[in-house]
Amino acid sequence: MNVGLEHYLTVSGLLFALGLFGVIVRRNVLVMYMCLELMLNAANLALVAFSRFTNNLNGQVFVFFIITVAAAEVAVGLALIVALYRKKQTAHVEELTTMKL
Amino acid sequence: MNLSSISLEISVLALGLVVMLADLWLPAERKRGLGYAAAAALGVLLIWNLKGCGSCAVEGVSFGGMFVQDSLSIFFKRFFLVAAILVLILAVEFSDRFAAGVSEYFSLTIFALAGMLFAASANHFALLFVALELITVTFYVLTSFQRSRQVSLEAGIKYLIIGALSSAFMVFGIALVTGISGKMNFTELAEVAGQYAGNKLFLLGVLFVLVGLGFKIAAVPFQIWAPDVYQGAPTPTTAFLAVGSKAAGFVLLLRFLFAGVPAVTVQWTNLLIVISAITILYGNLCALPQRNVKRLLGYSSISHAGYLLLGIAALSTAGRSAVLYYLGGYLFTVIAAFAVIGIVMRHLDTEDVSGLAGLGQRSPLLAATMTISMVSLAGIPPLAGFFGKFLLLKAVIEQGAVNHGYYCLAFVALAGVVMSFYYYFGVVRAIYWGQGSTDLSPITVSVPMKFAIYVCIAGIFFLGLVPGPLMKQTDKAAAVLQPVPEVTAVSSAN
């Protein structure tokens, strides 16, 4: 069997949907954050696959930008989650209810 | 490669680094002054930019078409500089409430400004993404800066999760759009977008990019974060979020829709109309029962995103020019409101409307500022908010002959304006006729803060009474995005 562009895109779409599902269903901030990383990597996979099959290197270069930015985002995000845990001893989103109407 | 074209951005980044390093040597009691110094330095950069700043205001593209300098980007760069100067003055006033890291707050504000400056010139998906993330990631920190306060941390976490979710959508959208068309540059993309206007995957990609931008401007259905983050974030952050971050979203939206994929934009007119109408209604209806002033302004900012979308949905140069004009008025109005909230609510735990009671006696200047800003937000002549709304509605109604949806949209917008009178005047009523105020001590306002407030009041009145000078600028800036005529021909053929 020949693995073509559509196979890669299907996997990437599945990864994206899986990540989105996780963000919606899981209630632990840390796990939600992991699911968000999964979504970013789904996009990376799509970019690399497109780039490979269309002989256009733009996509592969863009992946490096995404990886770098995602690293910065994770550094800030994990620091925030740790600060929240220290304050509340929990990382569950149900407990984030200080601000309501 | 032409480094002089980004000399403004480089100067701003250097200023941010200098502020961060100066923190190491300055004694603690002098750190507040650093904020004023940074604001003054940005003021110098603004004047330098107005004078043409060497070659940084020369129009043209550089970095292989990635970075574009035109009237639109220059307009927004000045806009962001003014916003950052006023926000820094607010931040100095607020800084005694930070447990630590006052200078970091100033430098992060300046880094966010650098992101906005790059966003104003982005003509390429890579620059769009990096600029947007520079803004968003710095705002995660700025939002949760009072980390000893639980609301601030909560706001930060909510902004983080929803922000990261929307950037994941945007990145996936960019992957689909660039993968299918093979173009990352907006100018090149516009040439081929028409061919792919029927490709489902390409359209899905465009939709996902719009999700990411819709999050920045807080348009329904990506507005969930706005009220909580506005309420929980430190007041200067909220002001910068309401003005800078929203305007950055709008400049990218304008570029992407009209310079990147005009062929798709024309097909999606009805979608834009519906989103604009729902955003206006949602923001105004939810603001009605609010008691917390910052949360109220959070909902009000959603409704203003809706009004601004009117101009984009109109798909005309007049509409885009009105968007820029409205943002100009919104800048002064919102910063004035948050300046007053920052000073008056200093000793209160929550920013309840009742905290404004007796302000008319405690400080006539602050009471007048808050009243003017509420009246301008409500859109009553002769203030900036009125003239901006007038231009937006005019642009929409002019298009009514093409598509009758525009008449409905104009009606919804007017209904929204009428609804908004209730909550804006609730704030004014609390200021002058509020009961139960125990603290009637006069409030002193520092000189730089007075300067910021007078600038805002002057801006609100000037843009309401003498619209000519700014309109000339906005018309010129909006004319940059001009590839629509041939595309409208396509849409009428359909």
XYZ file of C-alpha atoms in Angstrom:
595
model
C 0.000 0.000 0.000
C 1.210 3.451 -0.858
C 1.003 5.988 1.934
C -0.182 9.222 0.371
C -0.967 12.747 1.481
C -4.541 11.894 2.417
C -3.376 9.269 4.927
C -1.196 11.778 6.691
C -3.983 14.325 6.678
C -6.424 11.809 8.114
C -4.057 10.997 10.971
C -3.487 14.692 11.557
C -7.222 15.396 11.548
C -7.788 12.520 13.995
C -5.059 13.815 16.308
C -6.608 17.280 16.187
C -10.075 15.940 16.971
C -8.675 13.789 19.775
C -6.956 16.788 21.311
C -10.084 18.923 21.034
C -12.156 16.119 22.582
C -9.675 15.924 25.471
C -9.800 19.666 26.111
C -13.586 19.557 26.230
C -13.961 16.392 28.324
C -11.037 16.369 30.772
C -11.249 18.582 33.852
C -7.622 18.638 34.986
C -5.811 21.727 33.730
C -2.583 19.788 33.202
C -4.276 17.136 31.069
C -6.156 19.813 29.122
C -2.827 21.454 28.432
C -1.383 18.183 27.133
C -4.354 17.844 24.801
C -3.693 21.359 23.505
C -0.117 20.325 22.677
C -1.542 17.348 20.801
C -3.609 19.750 18.674
C -0.524 21.822 17.855
C 1.348 18.687 16.845
C -1.529 17.649 14.613
C -0.987 20.917 12.758
C 2.759 20.245 12.584
C 2.120 16.833 11.050
C -0.195 18.346 8.440
C 2.357 21.023 7.568
C 5.199 18.536 7.172
C 3.059 16.174 5.101
C 1.919 18.966 2.765
C 5.469 20.155 2.479
C 6.747 16.670 1.611
C 4.099 15.983 -1.018
C 4.119 19.392 -2.704
C 7.910 19.871 -2.622
C 7.515 23.211 -0.896
C 9.812 23.795 2.074
C 7.793 26.717 3.526
C 5.701 24.381 5.637
C 8.690 22.651 7.218
C 10.251 25.978 8.182
C 6.959 27.106 9.687
C 6.951 23.971 11.872
C 10.094 25.247 13.590
C 8.320 28.502 14.397
C 5.398 26.565 15.870
C 7.669 24.348 17.995
C 9.532 27.386 19.350
C 6.389 29.327 20.166
C 4.775 26.252 21.721
C 7.811 25.867 23.988
C 7.446 29.472 25.170
C 3.740 28.950 25.693
C 4.339 25.789 27.740
C 6.892 27.560 29.937
C 4.387 30.278 30.804
C 1.463 27.876 31.022
C 3.121 25.412 33.395
C 4.312 28.278 35.611
C 0.722 29.500 35.817
C -0.615 26.049 36.608
C 1.990 25.605 39.372
C 1.063 29.011 40.825
C -2.591 27.987 40.796
C -1.814 24.679 42.481
C 0.171 26.403 45.240
C -2.690 28.776 45.874
C -5.606 26.345 45.727
C -4.054 22.866 46.119
C -6.002 21.758 43.086
C -5.709 21.809 39.326
C -9.334 21.125 38.490
C -11.280 23.590 36.410
C -14.506 23.031 38.354
C -12.936 24.841 41.287
C -12.216 27.982 39.270
C -15.476 29.658 40.166
C -14.531 32.831 42.003
C -15.842 34.984 39.207
C -19.487 34.480 38.481
C -22.355 36.795 37.897
C 16.433 42.160 3.975
C 16.135 45.736 5.087
C 16.647 46.276 8.796
C 15.859 49.993 8.678
C 12.234 49.175 7.822
C 11.808 47.564 11.237
C 13.799 50.181 13.162
C 10.715 51.147 15.193
C 10.108 47.544 16.296
C 13.787 47.054 17.118
C 13.821 50.252 19.205
C 10.747 49.128 21.132
C 12.241 45.689 21.811
C 15.532 47.295 22.919
C 13.582 49.572 25.262
C 11.872 46.529 26.783
C 15.239 44.852 27.392
C 16.725 48.038 28.869
C 13.809 48.372 31.278
C 14.211 44.745 32.324
C 17.970 45.150 32.903
C 17.636 48.526 34.650
C 15.635 46.697 37.286
C 18.858 45.005 38.473
C 20.570 48.255 39.415
C 17.758 50.518 40.503
C 16.842 50.733 44.190
C 13.294 49.579 44.949
C 11.865 53.046 45.589
C 13.027 54.327 42.183
C 11.392 51.518 40.187
C 8.124 53.374 39.729
C 10.044 56.112 37.922
C 11.177 53.499 35.424
C 7.606 53.260 34.155
C 7.454 57.002 33.532
C 10.849 56.831 31.810
C 9.600 54.015 29.571
C 6.433 55.969 28.745
C 8.551 59.025 27.918
C 10.831 56.922 25.703
C 7.787 55.581 23.848
C 6.601 59.190 23.508
C 9.908 60.055 21.845
C 9.509 57.077 19.510
C 5.978 58.234 18.656
C 7.195 61.737 17.779
C 10.064 60.207 15.797
C 7.524 58.076 13.937
C 5.264 61.063 13.249
C 8.291 62.882 11.803
C 9.009 59.987 9.463
C 11.658 58.244 11.610
C 14.488 57.910 9.140
C 13.282 55.307 6.698
C 10.900 53.317 8.911
C 7.835 55.120 7.592
C 8.820 54.594 3.956
C 6.100 52.546 2.321
C 6.958 49.252 0.723
C 7.525 45.592 1.457
C 10.638 44.017 2.923
C 11.869 40.618 4.107
C 10.654 38.864 0.992
C 7.162 40.366 1.120
C 6.668 39.273 4.730
C 6.716 42.697 6.302
C 4.624 45.420 4.708
C 4.791 49.106 5.523
C 1.788 51.066 4.243
C -0.676 53.681 5.500
C -2.639 50.977 7.311
C 0.342 49.644 9.249
C 1.603 53.151 10.033
C -1.836 54.157 11.337
C -1.956 51.137 13.623
C 1.633 51.579 14.818
C 0.843 55.094 16.022
C -2.363 53.797 17.575
C -0.477 51.095 19.514
C 2.222 53.534 20.651
C -0.376 55.957 22.053
C -2.176 53.081 23.782
C 1.036 51.744 25.324
C 2.093 55.167 26.626
C -1.252 55.678 28.371
C -1.265 52.111 29.711
C 2.255 52.522 31.144
C 1.136 55.638 33.022
C -1.818 53.650 34.383
C 0.563 50.826 35.306
C 2.814 53.108 37.357
C -0.229 54.297 39.265
C -1.265 50.679 39.850
C 2.212 49.339 40.623
C 1.972 49.575 44.423
C -0.450 46.667 44.284
C 2.057 44.259 42.746
C 3.861 42.106 45.292
C 7.009 42.033 43.160
C 8.307 42.540 39.648
C 7.116 46.055 38.896
C 9.759 46.576 36.204
C 8.926 43.229 34.619
C 5.359 44.438 34.282
C 6.553 47.506 32.377
C 8.865 45.516 30.128
C 6.222 42.870 29.397
C 3.834 45.652 28.395
C 6.519 46.930 26.016
C 7.086 43.425 24.588
C 3.361 43.085 23.970
C 3.548 46.435 22.183
C 6.357 45.068 19.987
C 4.116 42.131 19.065
C 1.332 44.546 18.109
C 3.713 46.614 15.972
C 4.768 43.484 14.087
C 1.129 42.433 13.745
C 0.328 45.780 12.116
C 2.798 44.961 9.337
C 2.202 41.225 8.974
C 1.656 40.167 5.379
C 2.659 36.541 5.809
C 1.286 33.675 7.909
C 4.566 33.149 9.780
C 4.746 36.777 10.909
C 1.017 36.777 11.700
C 1.417 33.711 13.914
C 4.577 34.836 15.704
C 3.295 38.388 16.303
C -0.032 37.104 17.602
C 1.657 34.626 19.940
C 4.044 37.302 21.211
C 1.005 39.336 22.201
C -0.939 36.398 23.629
C 1.875 34.822 25.657
C 2.875 38.144 27.243
C -0.772 38.725 28.092
C -0.950 35.355 29.909
C 1.693 36.730 32.286
C 0.251 40.250 32.458
C -3.214 38.879 33.284
C -2.040 36.734 36.189
C 0.473 39.268 37.443
C -1.170 39.706 40.854
C -0.547 36.080 41.636
C -1.419 36.471 45.304
C -4.990 37.332 44.261
C -7.027 34.323 43.324
C -9.148 36.096 40.721
C -6.050 37.211 38.845
C -4.664 33.654 38.704
C -8.012 32.255 37.650
C -8.289 34.829 34.911
C -4.786 33.892 33.763
C -5.599 30.161 33.615
C -8.825 30.757 31.706
C -7.065 33.035 29.244
C -4.285 30.464 28.882
C -6.535 27.505 28.094
C -8.861 29.332 25.715
C -5.974 31.255 24.138
C -3.967 28.099 23.532
C -7.067 26.394 22.127
C -7.673 29.204 19.663
C -4.025 29.294 18.585
C -4.181 25.521 17.992
C -7.171 26.140 15.721
C -5.342 28.919 13.960
C -2.191 26.882 13.382
C -4.213 24.008 11.962
C -6.065 26.493 9.765
C -2.793 27.950 8.511
C -1.538 24.417 7.800
C -4.605 23.682 5.656
C -4.615 27.030 3.828
C -0.915 27.069 3.039
C -0.745 23.348 2.382
C -3.489 23.451 -0.237
C -2.608 26.750 -1.887
C 1.154 26.506 -1.380
C 1.289 30.217 -0.499
C 2.115 31.811 2.830
C 2.359 35.392 1.617
C -0.994 37.220 1.618
C -0.348 39.007 -1.662
C 0.453 35.722 -3.410
C -2.400 33.979 -1.637
C -4.917 36.585 -2.882
C -3.981 35.751 -6.474
C -4.839 32.069 -6.093
C -7.574 32.245 -3.422
C -10.276 32.461 -6.089
C -9.282 29.048 -7.505
C -9.711 27.375 -4.138
C -12.919 29.176 -3.136
C -14.814 25.921 -3.733
C -12.329 23.636 -1.964
C -13.898 22.435 1.315
C -10.584 21.813 3.058
C -9.281 25.262 2.073
C -12.463 26.909 3.379
C -12.158 24.930 6.612
C -8.637 26.305 6.961
C -9.838 29.881 6.448
C -12.564 29.282 9.027
C -10.012 27.996 11.567
C -7.796 31.050 11.043
C -10.869 33.214 11.670
C -11.449 31.302 14.925
C -7.995 32.361 16.102
C -8.570 35.985 15.147
C -12.137 35.955 16.518
C -10.685 34.991 19.882
C -8.418 38.053 19.890
C -11.276 40.449 19.163
C -13.702 38.593 21.490
C -16.405 38.015 18.881
C -19.195 35.510 19.578
C -18.757 32.464 19.746
C -15.182 32.947 20.991
C -16.000 35.538 23.658
C -16.300 33.235 26.694
C -12.978 34.349 28.176
C -13.572 38.093 27.957
C -15.721 38.875 31.044
C -13.688 36.717 33.442
C -10.324 37.908 32.167
C -11.381 41.564 32.162
C -12.607 41.208 35.714
C -9.663 39.295 37.134
C -6.729 40.931 35.387
C -4.942 43.946 36.898
C -6.651 47.118 35.648
C -3.827 48.345 33.323
C -3.714 44.891 31.716
C -7.456 45.010 31.170
C -7.112 48.405 29.519
C -4.346 47.161 27.211
C -6.296 43.997 26.462
C -9.404 45.996 25.584
C -7.558 48.406 23.317
C -4.268 46.966 22.066
C -5.045 43.291 21.817
C -8.425 43.927 20.196
C -6.964 46.370 17.677
C -4.195 43.895 16.826
C -6.887 41.306 16.155
C -8.689 43.773 13.899
C -5.655 44.770 11.860
C -4.833 41.085 11.254
C -8.465 40.359 10.432
C -8.527 43.224 7.918
C -5.299 42.047 6.294
C -6.297 38.406 6.215
C -9.835 38.959 4.923
C -9.142 41.706 2.391
C -5.496 41.226 1.406
C -5.250 37.446 1.907
C -8.497 35.754 0.887
C -10.801 38.425 -0.640
C -12.484 35.827 -2.844
C -13.632 33.849 0.203
C -14.603 36.965 2.168
C -17.090 37.956 -0.501
C -18.738 34.529 -0.319
C -19.013 34.761 3.434
C -20.763 38.105 3.738
C -23.773 36.557 5.434
C -21.593 34.786 7.984
C -19.940 38.103 8.877
C -23.338 39.798 9.175
C -24.669 37.091 11.487
C -21.553 37.057 13.702
C -21.642 40.834 13.985
C -25.338 40.878 14.930
C -25.020 38.081 17.509
C -21.923 39.683 19.043
C -23.734 42.999 19.490
C -26.793 41.361 21.038
C -24.820 39.020 23.295
C -22.545 41.748 24.648
C -25.358 44.172 25.371
C -27.805 41.656 26.837
C -25.237 40.131 29.181
C -23.980 43.537 30.303
C -27.449 44.564 31.534
C -27.426 42.784 34.938
C -23.711 43.296 35.743
C -22.678 44.944 38.999
C -18.897 44.653 38.667
C -17.611 47.588 36.612
C -14.712 45.700 35.015
C -16.938 42.759 34.129
C -19.490 45.199 32.722
C -16.778 46.727 30.538
C -15.791 43.189 29.523
C -19.277 42.556 28.129
C -19.349 46.045 26.686
C -16.088 45.281 24.867
C -17.755 42.226 23.303
C -20.559 44.435 22.018
C -18.004 46.927 20.675
C -16.283 44.089 18.819
C -19.695 43.529 17.230
C -20.006 47.194 16.214
C -16.498 47.076 14.733
C -17.435 43.959 12.760
C -20.216 46.026 11.134
C -17.516 47.873 9.232
C -15.833 44.655 8.139
C -19.114 43.005 7.128
C -19.918 46.046 4.961
C -17.025 44.978 2.655
C -16.488 48.549 1.549
C -13.626 51.012 1.911
C -15.960 53.299 3.851
C -16.655 50.450 6.271
C -12.991 49.680 6.838
C -12.230 53.360 7.310
C -15.030 53.537 9.894
C -13.491 50.570 11.752
C -10.219 52.466 12.096
C -12.005 55.648 13.180
C -14.062 53.800 15.759
C -10.935 52.142 17.175
C -9.340 55.596 17.521
C -12.257 56.859 19.620
C -12.463 53.586 21.552
C -8.794 53.901 22.572
C -9.272 57.160 24.482
C -12.688 56.247 25.864
C -11.742 52.871 27.316
C -8.399 53.961 28.743
C -10.111 56.906 30.463
C -12.643 54.524 32.030
C -10.000 52.098 33.265
C -7.841 54.948 34.576
C -10.727 56.053 36.796
C -11.463 52.485 37.904
C -7.780 51.944 38.721
C -7.630 55.029 40.949
C -11.024 54.858 42.652
C -11.180 51.117 43.295
C -7.690 51.057 44.819
C -8.792 50.019 48.295
C -11.773 47.865 47.389
C -11.708 44.095 47.048
C -14.276 43.940 44.287
C -14.934 46.547 41.647
C -18.652 46.835 42.382
C -20.540 49.719 40.800
C -21.523 50.932 44.290
C -17.840 51.689 44.943
C -18.237 54.669 42.648
C -20.850 56.248 44.935
C -19.976 59.762 46.026
C -17.270 60.118 43.393
C -18.912 63.377 42.287
C -17.888 64.899 45.625
C -14.618 63.019 46.137
C -13.080 64.005 42.840
C -15.034 66.057 40.302
C -12.326 65.424 37.679
C -12.566 61.623 37.911
C -16.362 61.723 38.053
C -16.478 63.876 34.930
C -13.975 61.602 33.146
C -15.962 58.468 33.909
C -19.200 60.170 32.825
C -17.698 61.391 29.554
C -16.280 57.981 28.811
C -19.573 56.180 29.547
C -21.506 58.682 27.428
C -19.015 58.201 24.592
C -19.242 54.392 24.850
C -23.028 54.673 24.726
C -22.659 56.712 21.540
C -24.221 60.060 22.359
C -23.208 63.166 20.398
C -20.939 65.090 20.373
C -18.384 62.527 21.593
C -16.056 60.175 19.715
C -18.232 57.097 20.237
C -21.161 58.730 18.490
C -19.254 59.724 15.401
C -17.623 56.298 15.101
C -20.970 54.505 15.347
C -22.466 56.947 12.874
C -19.744 56.140 10.306
C -20.136 52.380 10.840
C -23.918 52.479 10.453
C -23.637 54.725 7.406
C -21.239 52.250 5.770
C -23.602 49.356 6.473
C -26.720 51.118 5.226
C -24.939 52.202 2.024
C -24.491 48.494 1.240
C -28.149 47.754 1.978
C -29.134 47.921 -1.671
C -26.855 44.949 -2.467
C -28.017 42.700 0.335
C -31.055 43.360 2.494
C -29.368 41.601 5.400
C -27.526 44.857 5.954
C -30.747 46.645 6.916
C -31.459 44.005 9.559
C -27.881 44.358 10.791
C -28.239 48.142 11.109
C -31.493 47.638 13.018
C -29.835 45.167 15.425
C -26.950 47.592 15.971
C -29.369 50.429 16.797
C -31.281 48.177 19.186
C -27.979 47.305 20.845
C -27.119 50.971 21.266
C -30.474 51.651 22.936
C -30.011 48.677 25.292
C -26.547 49.865 26.218
C -27.916 53.193 27.516
C -29.323 51.311 30.498
C -26.068 49.942 31.855
C -23.834 52.855 30.906
C -26.160 55.275 32.638
C -26.348 52.913 35.600
C -22.668 53.696 36.120
C -23.254 57.445 35.774
C -26.131 57.225 38.233
C -23.910 55.437 40.760
C -21.348 58.238 40.498
C -23.664 61.163 41.190
C -26.713 59.694 42.914
C -25.234 56.556 44.478
C -26.278 55.829 48.071
C -24.417 54.303 50.960
C -20.973 55.704 50.400
C -19.134 55.769 53.732
C -15.863 57.136 52.430
C -16.105 60.724 51.226
C -12.403 61.618 51.488
C -11.127 63.519 48.463
C -9.005 61.535 46.004
C -5.682 62.982 44.878
C -4.589 62.298 41.327
C -0.879 62.363 40.458
C 0.378 64.734 37.762
C 1.244 62.102 35.076
C -2.145 60.489 35.643
C -3.837 63.872 35.210
C -1.897 64.238 31.975
C -3.149 60.836 30.751
C -6.728 61.697 31.718
C -6.614 65.091 30.007
C -5.190 63.470 26.856
C -8.063 60.958 26.854
C -10.738 63.649 27.391
C -9.205 65.824 24.689
C -9.131 62.802 22.355
C -12.785 61.938 23.017
C -13.975 65.496 22.339
C -11.649 66.089 19.401
C -12.689 62.914 17.574
C -16.339 63.729 18.229
C -16.248 67.368 17.152
C -13.473 67.602 14.536
C -13.532 64.298 12.658
C -11.767 65.665 9.565
C -8.068 65.124 10.327
C -8.379 61.534 11.550
C -10.856 60.646 8.783
C -8.294 61.709 6.220
C -5.825 59.288 7.797
C -8.293 56.412 8.098
C -9.524 56.839 4.528
C -5.957 56.694 3.295
C -5.213 53.653 5.442
C -8.388 51.827 4.408
C -7.702 52.488 0.723
C -4.647 50.226 0.989
C -6.881 47.174 1.100
C -8.360 47.656 -2.307
C -8.543 44.383 -4.212
C -12.320 44.116 -3.824
C -13.813 45.587 -7.078
C -13.057 42.686 -9.415
C -14.127 40.306 -6.649
C -17.526 41.975 -6.166
C -18.043 41.412 -9.879
C -17.498 37.680 -9.275
C -20.003 37.631 -6.445
C -22.729 39.351 -8.430
C -22.174 36.814 -11.202
C -22.822 33.995 -8.739
